Tab-separated table of C-alpha atoms in Angstrom:
chain	number	residue	atom	x	y	z
A	18	MET	CA	-33.278	-6.975	2.886
A	19	ILE	CA	-30.728	-6.909	0.065
A	20	GLY	CA	-30.402	-9.921	-2.238
A	21	ILE	CA	-27.492	-12.346	-2.227
A	22	GLY	CA	-26.159	-10.926	-5.536
A	23	ALA	CA	-25.932	-7.428	-4.100
A	24	LEU	CA	-24.379	-8.770	-0.904
A	25	THR	CA	-21.734	-10.657	-2.895
A	26	LEU	CA	-20.972	-7.518	-4.849
A	27	ALA	CA	-20.682	-5.539	-1.620
A	28	VAL	CA	-18.259	-8.113	-0.166
A	29	GLN	CA	-16.196	-8.048	-3.379
A	30	VAL	CA	-16.036	-4.264	-3.402
A	31	GLY	CA	-15.183	-4.264	0.307
A	32	ILE	CA	-12.267	-6.670	-0.180
A	33	CYS	CA	-11.040	-4.659	-3.179
A	34	VAL	CA	-11.170	-1.411	-1.191
A	35	VAL	CA	-9.220	-2.991	1.690
A	36	VAL	CA	-6.537	-4.389	-0.669
A	37	PHE	CA	-6.341	-1.148	-2.641
A	38	SER	CA	-6.098	0.946	0.546
A	39	PHE	CA	-3.305	-1.290	1.796
A	40	VAL	CA	-1.395	-0.929	-1.489
A	41	LEU	CA	-1.973	2.820	-1.598
A	42	LEU	CA	-1.334	3.653	2.062
A	43	LYS	CA	1.409	1.157	2.841
A	44	PHE	CA	3.276	-0.069	-0.252
A	45	LEU	CA	3.033	3.081	-2.363
A	46	ALA	CA	3.929	5.260	0.645
A	47	ASP	CA	6.948	3.043	1.430
A	48	LEU	CA	8.028	3.076	-2.211
A	49	ARG	CA	7.812	6.874	-2.409
A	50	LEU	CA	9.847	7.187	0.791
A	51	ASP	CA	12.526	4.792	-0.490
A	52	GLU	CA	12.616	6.663	-3.796
A	53	PHE	CA	13.045	10.017	-2.020
A	54	ARG	CA	15.824	8.709	0.200
A	55	GLN	CA	17.515	7.094	-2.783
A	56	GLN	CA	17.467	10.415	-4.696
A	57	MET	CA	18.834	12.268	-1.680
A	58	PHE	CA	21.565	9.643	-1.196
A	59	ILE	CA	22.570	10.142	-4.842
A	60	VAL	CA	22.937	13.919	-4.347
A	61	ARG	CA	24.806	13.392	-1.051
A	62	ASP	CA	27.168	10.847	-2.614
A	63	GLU	CA	27.874	13.167	-5.545
A	64	LEU	CA	28.581	15.985	-3.096
A	65	PHE	CA	30.987	13.688	-1.234
A	66	ASP	CA	32.732	12.757	-4.498
A	67	TYR	CA	32.921	16.449	-5.410
A	68	ALA	CA	34.676	17.175	-2.101
A	69	ALA	CA	36.846	14.046	-2.323
A	70	THR	CA	38.275	15.206	-5.651
A	71	GLY	CA	39.574	18.311	-3.862
A	72	ASN	CA	37.113	20.901	-5.139
A	73	VAL	CA	35.990	21.783	-1.628
A	74	SER	CA	37.370	20.894	1.800
A	75	PHE	CA	35.448	18.458	4.001
A	76	ASP	CA	35.821	21.044	6.782
A	77	GLU	CA	34.317	23.831	4.679
A	78	GLY	CA	31.239	25.262	6.432
A	79	SER	CA	29.058	25.171	3.325
A	80	TYR	CA	29.874	21.490	2.709
A	81	ARG	CA	29.121	20.502	6.283
A	82	LEU	CA	25.867	22.488	6.347
A	83	LEU	CA	24.712	20.979	3.083
A	84	ARG	CA	25.509	17.456	4.225
A	85	LYS	CA	23.832	18.047	7.581
A	86	SER	CA	20.664	19.229	5.881
A	87	MET	CA	20.658	16.254	3.491
A	88	ASN	CA	21.154	13.875	6.430
A	89	GLY	CA	18.154	15.471	8.144
A	90	PHE	CA	16.009	15.076	5.037
A	91	ILE	CA	16.998	11.424	4.698
A	92	ARG	CA	16.400	10.732	8.391
A	93	TYR	CA	13.049	12.477	8.624
A	94	GLY	CA	11.900	11.904	5.038
A	95	HIS	CA	8.842	10.017	6.337
A	96	GLN	CA	7.646	13.224	8.019
A	97	LEU	CA	7.852	15.262	4.832
A	98	THR	CA	4.176	15.381	3.961
A	99	PHE	CA	1.960	18.340	3.137
A	100	PHE	CA	-0.317	17.571	6.081
A	101	ARG	CA	2.552	17.445	8.587
A	102	LEU	CA	4.184	20.575	7.172
A	103	CYS	CA	0.911	22.525	7.388
A	104	VAL	CA	0.380	21.421	10.993
A	105	THR	CA	4.021	22.316	11.785
A	106	MET	CA	3.523	25.814	10.353
A	107	ILE	CA	0.319	26.293	12.382
A	108	GLU	CA	2.020	24.839	15.464
A	109	LEU	CA	4.895	27.307	15.107
A	110	LYS	CA	2.425	30.185	14.945
A	111	ILE	CA	0.372	28.927	17.898
A	112	HIS	CA	3.518	28.382	19.979
A	113	GLY	CA	4.544	31.910	19.048
A	114	LYS	CA	7.851	30.722	17.631
A	115	THR	CA	9.312	33.066	15.051
A	116	SER	CA	10.012	31.910	11.522
A	117	GLU	CA	13.328	30.140	12.092
A	118	SER	CA	15.753	30.605	9.240
A	119	LYS	CA	19.037	30.000	11.042
A	120	TRP	CA	20.150	27.333	8.591
A	121	THR	CA	19.472	29.622	5.613
A	122	GLU	CA	21.434	32.461	7.222
A	123	ASP	CA	24.386	30.173	8.033
A	124	TRP	CA	24.244	28.709	4.526
A	125	LEU	CA	24.297	32.116	2.820
A	126	GLN	CA	27.146	33.285	5.063
A	127	SER	CA	29.208	30.173	4.421
A	128	LEU	CA	28.606	30.486	0.670
A	129	GLN	CA	30.000	34.018	0.742
A	130	LYS	CA	33.200	32.642	2.258
A	131	VAL	CA	33.744	30.339	-0.726
A	132	ARG	CA	36.219	32.201	-2.914
A	133	ASP	CA	35.977	30.163	-6.088
A	134	ASP	CA	32.885	31.144	-8.113
A	135	GLU	CA	32.740	27.767	-9.831
A	136	VAL	CA	32.695	25.908	-6.494
A	137	ARG	CA	30.043	28.259	-5.136
A	138	THR	CA	27.843	27.629	-8.160
A	139	ALA	CA	28.361	23.873	-7.839
A	140	LEU	CA	27.379	23.954	-4.146
A	141	GLU	CA	24.295	26.010	-4.963
A	142	GLN	CA	23.349	23.441	-7.580
A	143	PHE	CA	23.697	20.608	-5.051
A	144	HIS	CA	21.434	22.567	-2.702
A	145	GLU	CA	18.916	23.180	-5.479
A	146	ARG	CA	18.867	19.482	-6.385
A	147	ALA	CA	18.278	18.511	-2.753
A	148	MET	CA	15.414	20.986	-2.470
A	149	THR	CA	13.915	19.732	-5.736
A	150	CYS	CA	13.855	16.223	-4.232
A	151	VAL	CA	12.098	17.605	-1.147
A	152	ALA	CA	9.600	19.552	-3.245
A	153	GLU	CA	8.782	16.488	-5.377
A	154	ARG	CA	8.316	14.391	-2.260
A	155	VAL	CA	5.864	16.866	-0.723
A	156	ILE	CA	4.047	17.846	-3.929
A	157	PHE	CA	3.433	14.399	-5.418
A	158	GLY	CA	2.101	13.079	-2.118
A	159	SER	CA	-0.788	15.527	-2.064
A	160	PRO	CA	-3.595	15.742	-4.648
A	161	VAL	CA	-4.114	19.409	-3.705
A	162	LEU	CA	-0.502	20.294	-4.466
A	163	ILE	CA	-0.469	18.214	-7.668
A	164	SER	CA	-3.284	20.371	-9.007
A	165	LEU	CA	-1.389	23.496	-7.928
A	166	VAL	CA	1.695	22.277	-9.833
A	167	LEU	CA	-0.434	21.935	-12.936
A	168	CYS	CA	-1.528	25.545	-12.437
A	169	SER	CA	2.085	26.697	-11.985
A	170	VAL	CA	3.228	25.149	-15.279
A	171	PRO	CA	1.669	27.864	-17.509
A	172	ILE	CA	3.306	30.551	-15.325
A	173	LEU	CA	6.713	28.906	-15.703
A	174	VAL	CA	6.162	28.401	-19.425
A	175	ALA	CA	5.468	32.126	-19.731
A	176	ARG	CA	8.621	32.932	-17.760
A	177	LEU	CA	11.063	30.420	-19.232
A	178	GLY	CA	9.626	29.928	-22.709
A	179	TRP	CA	8.663	26.782	-24.607
A	180	GLN	CA	12.209	25.620	-25.283
A	181	ASN	CA	12.894	24.763	-21.620
A	182	LEU	CA	10.225	22.123	-20.956
A	183	LYS	CA	12.675	19.888	-19.092
A	184	GLN	CA	13.626	22.783	-16.823
A	185	ILE	CA	9.944	23.517	-16.238
A	186	ARG	CA	9.346	19.928	-15.169
A	187	ILE	CA	12.273	20.201	-12.713
A	188	LYS	CA	11.424	23.679	-11.429
A	189	ALA	CA	7.628	23.375	-11.162
A	190	PRO	CA	7.550	21.381	-7.874
A	191	PHE	CA	9.942	23.703	-6.011
A	192	PHE	CA	8.296	26.795	-7.502
A	193	THR	CA	4.911	25.615	-6.211
A	194	LEU	CA	6.188	24.508	-2.801
A	195	SER	CA	8.041	27.766	-2.179
A	196	HIS	CA	4.820	29.684	-2.901
A	197	VAL	CA	2.718	27.511	-0.581
A	198	LEU	CA	5.089	26.942	2.364
A	199	ASP	CA	8.183	28.622	3.811
A	200	THR	CA	10.984	26.316	2.618
A	201	ARG	CA	13.450	27.935	5.058
A	202	ILE	CA	11.550	26.349	7.946
A	203	ILE	CA	11.716	22.930	6.276
A	204	GLU	CA	15.487	23.270	5.819
A	205	ASN	CA	15.960	24.484	9.370
A	206	GLU	CA	13.930	21.609	10.817
A	207	ALA	CA	15.918	19.091	8.766
A	208	ALA	CA	19.280	20.555	9.788
A	209	ALA	CA	18.237	20.676	13.455
A	210	ALA	CA	17.655	16.910	13.416
B	23	MET	CA	25.407	33.881	40.533
B	24	SER	CA	25.209	36.918	38.287
B	25	LYS	CA	25.855	34.590	35.383
B	26	LYS	CA	22.899	32.456	36.452
B	27	THR	CA	20.665	35.521	36.607
B	28	ALA	CA	21.798	36.597	33.179
B	29	THR	CA	21.039	33.146	31.789
B	30	LYS	CA	17.583	33.251	33.335
B	31	SER	CA	16.826	36.657	31.857
B	32	GLU	CA	17.961	35.421	28.435
B	33	ARG	CA	15.485	32.558	28.576
B	34	ARG	CA	12.326	32.869	26.490
B	35	PRO	CA	9.169	33.678	28.459
B	36	GLU	CA	6.796	30.801	29.122
B	37	PRO	CA	3.960	30.620	26.545
B	38	SER	CA	0.430	31.476	27.648
B	39	SER	CA	-1.904	28.604	28.593
B	40	PHE	CA	-3.833	29.131	25.339
B	41	ARG	CA	-0.681	28.808	23.221
B	42	TRP	CA	0.637	25.914	25.301
B	43	PHE	CA	-2.645	23.960	24.995
B	44	PHE	CA	-3.213	24.490	21.281
B	45	GLY	CA	0.479	24.013	20.564
B	46	HIS	CA	0.251	20.530	22.070
B	47	VAL	CA	-3.037	19.815	20.290
B	48	PHE	CA	-1.389	20.567	16.948
B	49	SER	CA	1.680	18.592	17.919
B	50	LEU	CA	-0.519	15.534	18.534
B	51	LEU	CA	-2.475	16.223	15.352
B	52	ARG	CA	0.743	16.304	13.319
B	53	ARG	CA	1.934	13.020	14.773
B	54	HIS	CA	-1.287	11.040	14.753
B	55	GLY	CA	-3.694	12.964	12.474
B	56	ALA	CA	-3.335	10.667	9.467
B	57	ASN	CA	-3.780	7.553	11.639
B	58	VAL	CA	-6.884	8.973	13.298
B	59	VAL	CA	-8.488	9.650	9.902
B	60	MET	CA	-7.553	6.194	8.566
B	61	TRP	CA	-8.838	4.272	11.599
B	62	SER	CA	-12.029	6.364	11.719
B	63	VAL	CA	-12.823	5.434	8.107
B	64	LEU	CA	-12.022	1.764	8.804
B	65	GLY	CA	-14.197	1.805	11.923
B	66	TRP	CA	-17.102	3.379	10.072
B	67	THR	CA	-16.798	0.815	7.230
B	68	ALA	CA	-16.754	-2.064	9.718
B	69	HIS	CA	-19.839	-0.616	11.397
B	70	GLU	CA	-21.717	-0.419	8.062
B	71	VAL	CA	-20.715	-4.007	7.151
B	72	ALA	CA	-21.870	-5.190	10.575
B	73	LEU	CA	-25.268	-3.574	9.983
B	74	VAL	CA	-25.683	-5.548	6.743
B	75	PHE	CA	-24.868	-8.852	8.437
B	76	ILE	CA	-27.110	-8.041	11.397
B	77	ALA	CA	-29.987	-7.814	8.895
B	78	TYR	CA	-29.392	-11.484	8.035
B	79	ALA	CA	-29.197	-12.597	11.672
B	80	GLY	CA	-31.734	-15.336	12.434
B	81	LYS	CA	-32.807	-15.575	8.787
B	82	ALA	CA	-29.801	-17.400	7.307
B	83	SER	CA	-26.991	-19.431	8.885
B	84	VAL	CA	-23.345	-18.379	8.443
B	85	ALA	CA	-22.586	-21.533	6.419
B	86	ASP	CA	-25.582	-20.994	4.147
B	87	LEU	CA	-24.700	-17.335	3.626
B	88	THR	CA	-21.009	-18.138	2.928
B	89	LEU	CA	-21.871	-20.783	0.357
B	90	ARG	CA	-24.347	-18.507	-1.417
B	91	ILE	CA	-21.819	-15.649	-1.521
B	92	LEU	CA	-19.055	-17.947	-2.821
B	93	ALA	CA	-21.386	-19.281	-5.512
B	94	ASN	CA	-21.921	-15.732	-6.742
B	95	VAL	CA	-18.211	-14.766	-6.862
B	96	SER	CA	-17.247	-14.198	-10.482
B	97	VAL	CA	-14.215	-15.796	-12.152
B	98	VAL	CA	-12.897	-12.428	-13.358
B	99	TRP	CA	-12.953	-11.069	-9.828
B	100	SER	CA	-11.137	-14.155	-8.453
B	101	LEU	CA	-8.481	-13.900	-11.152
B	102	SER	CA	-7.981	-10.169	-10.547
B	103	LEU	CA	-7.533	-10.719	-6.839
B	104	THR	CA	-5.111	-13.613	-7.407
B	105	LEU	CA	-3.058	-11.518	-9.807
B	106	SER	CA	-2.983	-8.608	-7.345
B	107	GLY	CA	-1.933	-10.952	-4.556
B	108	VAL	CA	0.902	-12.403	-6.627
B	109	SER	CA	2.054	-8.893	-7.648
B	110	VAL	CA	2.069	-7.661	-4.070
B	111	SER	CA	3.992	-10.707	-2.841
B	112	LEU	CA	6.561	-10.248	-5.628
B	113	TYR	CA	6.947	-6.587	-4.655
B	114	VAL	CA	7.423	-7.505	-0.985
B	115	ARG	CA	10.043	-10.117	-1.913
B	116	GLU	CA	11.923	-7.646	-4.146
B	117	ARG	CA	11.861	-5.029	-1.393
B	118	ARG	CA	13.318	-7.510	1.093
B	119	LEU	CA	16.129	-8.260	-1.360
B	120	HIS	CA	16.866	-4.533	-1.741
B	121	ARG	CA	17.076	-4.130	2.020
B	122	LYS	CA	19.463	-7.074	2.347
B	123	THR	CA	21.675	-5.599	-0.382
B	124	ARG	CA	21.695	-2.222	1.343
B	125	GLU	CA	22.623	-3.875	4.632
B	126	ARG	CA	25.509	-5.710	2.926
B	127	LEU	CA	26.928	-2.607	1.218
B	128	THR	CA	26.330	0.171	3.766
B	129	ALA	CA	28.987	-0.851	6.294
B	130	ARG	CA	31.701	-1.060	3.649
B	131	ILE	CA	30.863	2.313	2.067
B	132	THR	CA	30.704	4.006	5.482
B	133	GLU	CA	34.069	2.539	6.464
B	134	LEU	CA	35.702	3.733	3.228
B	135	GLU	CA	34.195	7.222	3.492
B	136	ILE	CA	35.342	7.635	7.106
B	137	LYS	CA	38.909	6.968	5.945
B	138	ILE	CA	38.615	9.958	3.581
B	139	ASP	CA	36.525	12.184	5.887
B	140	PRO	CA	36.955	11.240	9.575
B	141	LYS	CA	34.282	13.822	10.555
B	142	ARG	CA	31.738	12.199	8.242
B	143	THR	CA	28.173	12.654	9.498
B	144	SER	CA	25.440	10.058	9.042
B	145	SER	CA	21.727	10.104	8.233
B	146	LEU	CA	21.215	7.724	11.189
B	147	LEU	CA	18.943	5.334	9.306
B	148	THR	CA	19.105	1.645	10.141
B	149	SER	CA	21.613	-0.521	8.276
B	150	GLN	CA	18.746	-1.574	5.987
B	151	GLY	CA	18.012	2.060	5.086
B	152	THR	CA	14.759	2.260	7.036
B	153	THR	CA	13.556	4.734	9.689
B	154	ARG	CA	14.901	4.129	13.177
B	155	LYS	CA	12.351	3.263	15.862
B	156	GLY	CA	12.941	6.450	17.854
B	157	ASP	CA	12.413	8.660	14.806
B	158	GLU	CA	8.945	7.394	13.914
């Protein structure tokens, strides 16, 4: 039979593990979700302001598609985890559903209809920012993907050079995610919400 | 009638039983997988703790055991736990304040944006910025 000292230590460790698990699984998870939604709201609000100043019409297909996708990400942000995405990909294969990329096709078509190059670039940047938020949300919630990001940094450094470290920090999550999962499916699922 | 037939022929064929079964298995796994893992670990831990206390059954009373455990609790550990408790309660209070602020501001912003863009679409979160019950 174990002594009272060891038992006390076991109880202490047990309580610590319970408290730590609660903080990690509940509070940290909630905080990360709020942070993701906040970031996405910022991009969506800036897109709205961009349209409100007359750069792009509110009825423009590309604007509506972009907003719809951001709304989907905000609404279903809690489902954006590596585990869920992997199971979704497997589920799609098991169900025999083809790789849906309707949103991507519509988005590319609507972008081609935008005549002003500057507006097109701005819309692409909004899309890139939204996808960076998504990538950060998925990547930094999984220890496996965090280690993959660390591996992708040297590749990006080789491609972009040392002078663009800030860009590497921004691009690394999306670069990793796009090599692990099909981001078109994520966008399509969000827009279908 | 011909239209109906055409619609039927356009429909996707039913998946095989194998695909249907495993498709649903993965669907359930996606929804509840994380919870299953978490509760399994908690259940196993509780089982192990129970085994330890069973070893003391009949040899020491609950009161005696409690007092002896409490006497062995270190001051550092008590202080750490108190500090963690205070931190967590402060975080919870701050979060509640954030949600109240969001609730206060959301309606006004939405109203103003609808005036500019009547076709404005929403993320369909609650007024506090949390996930709706149906979306969980």
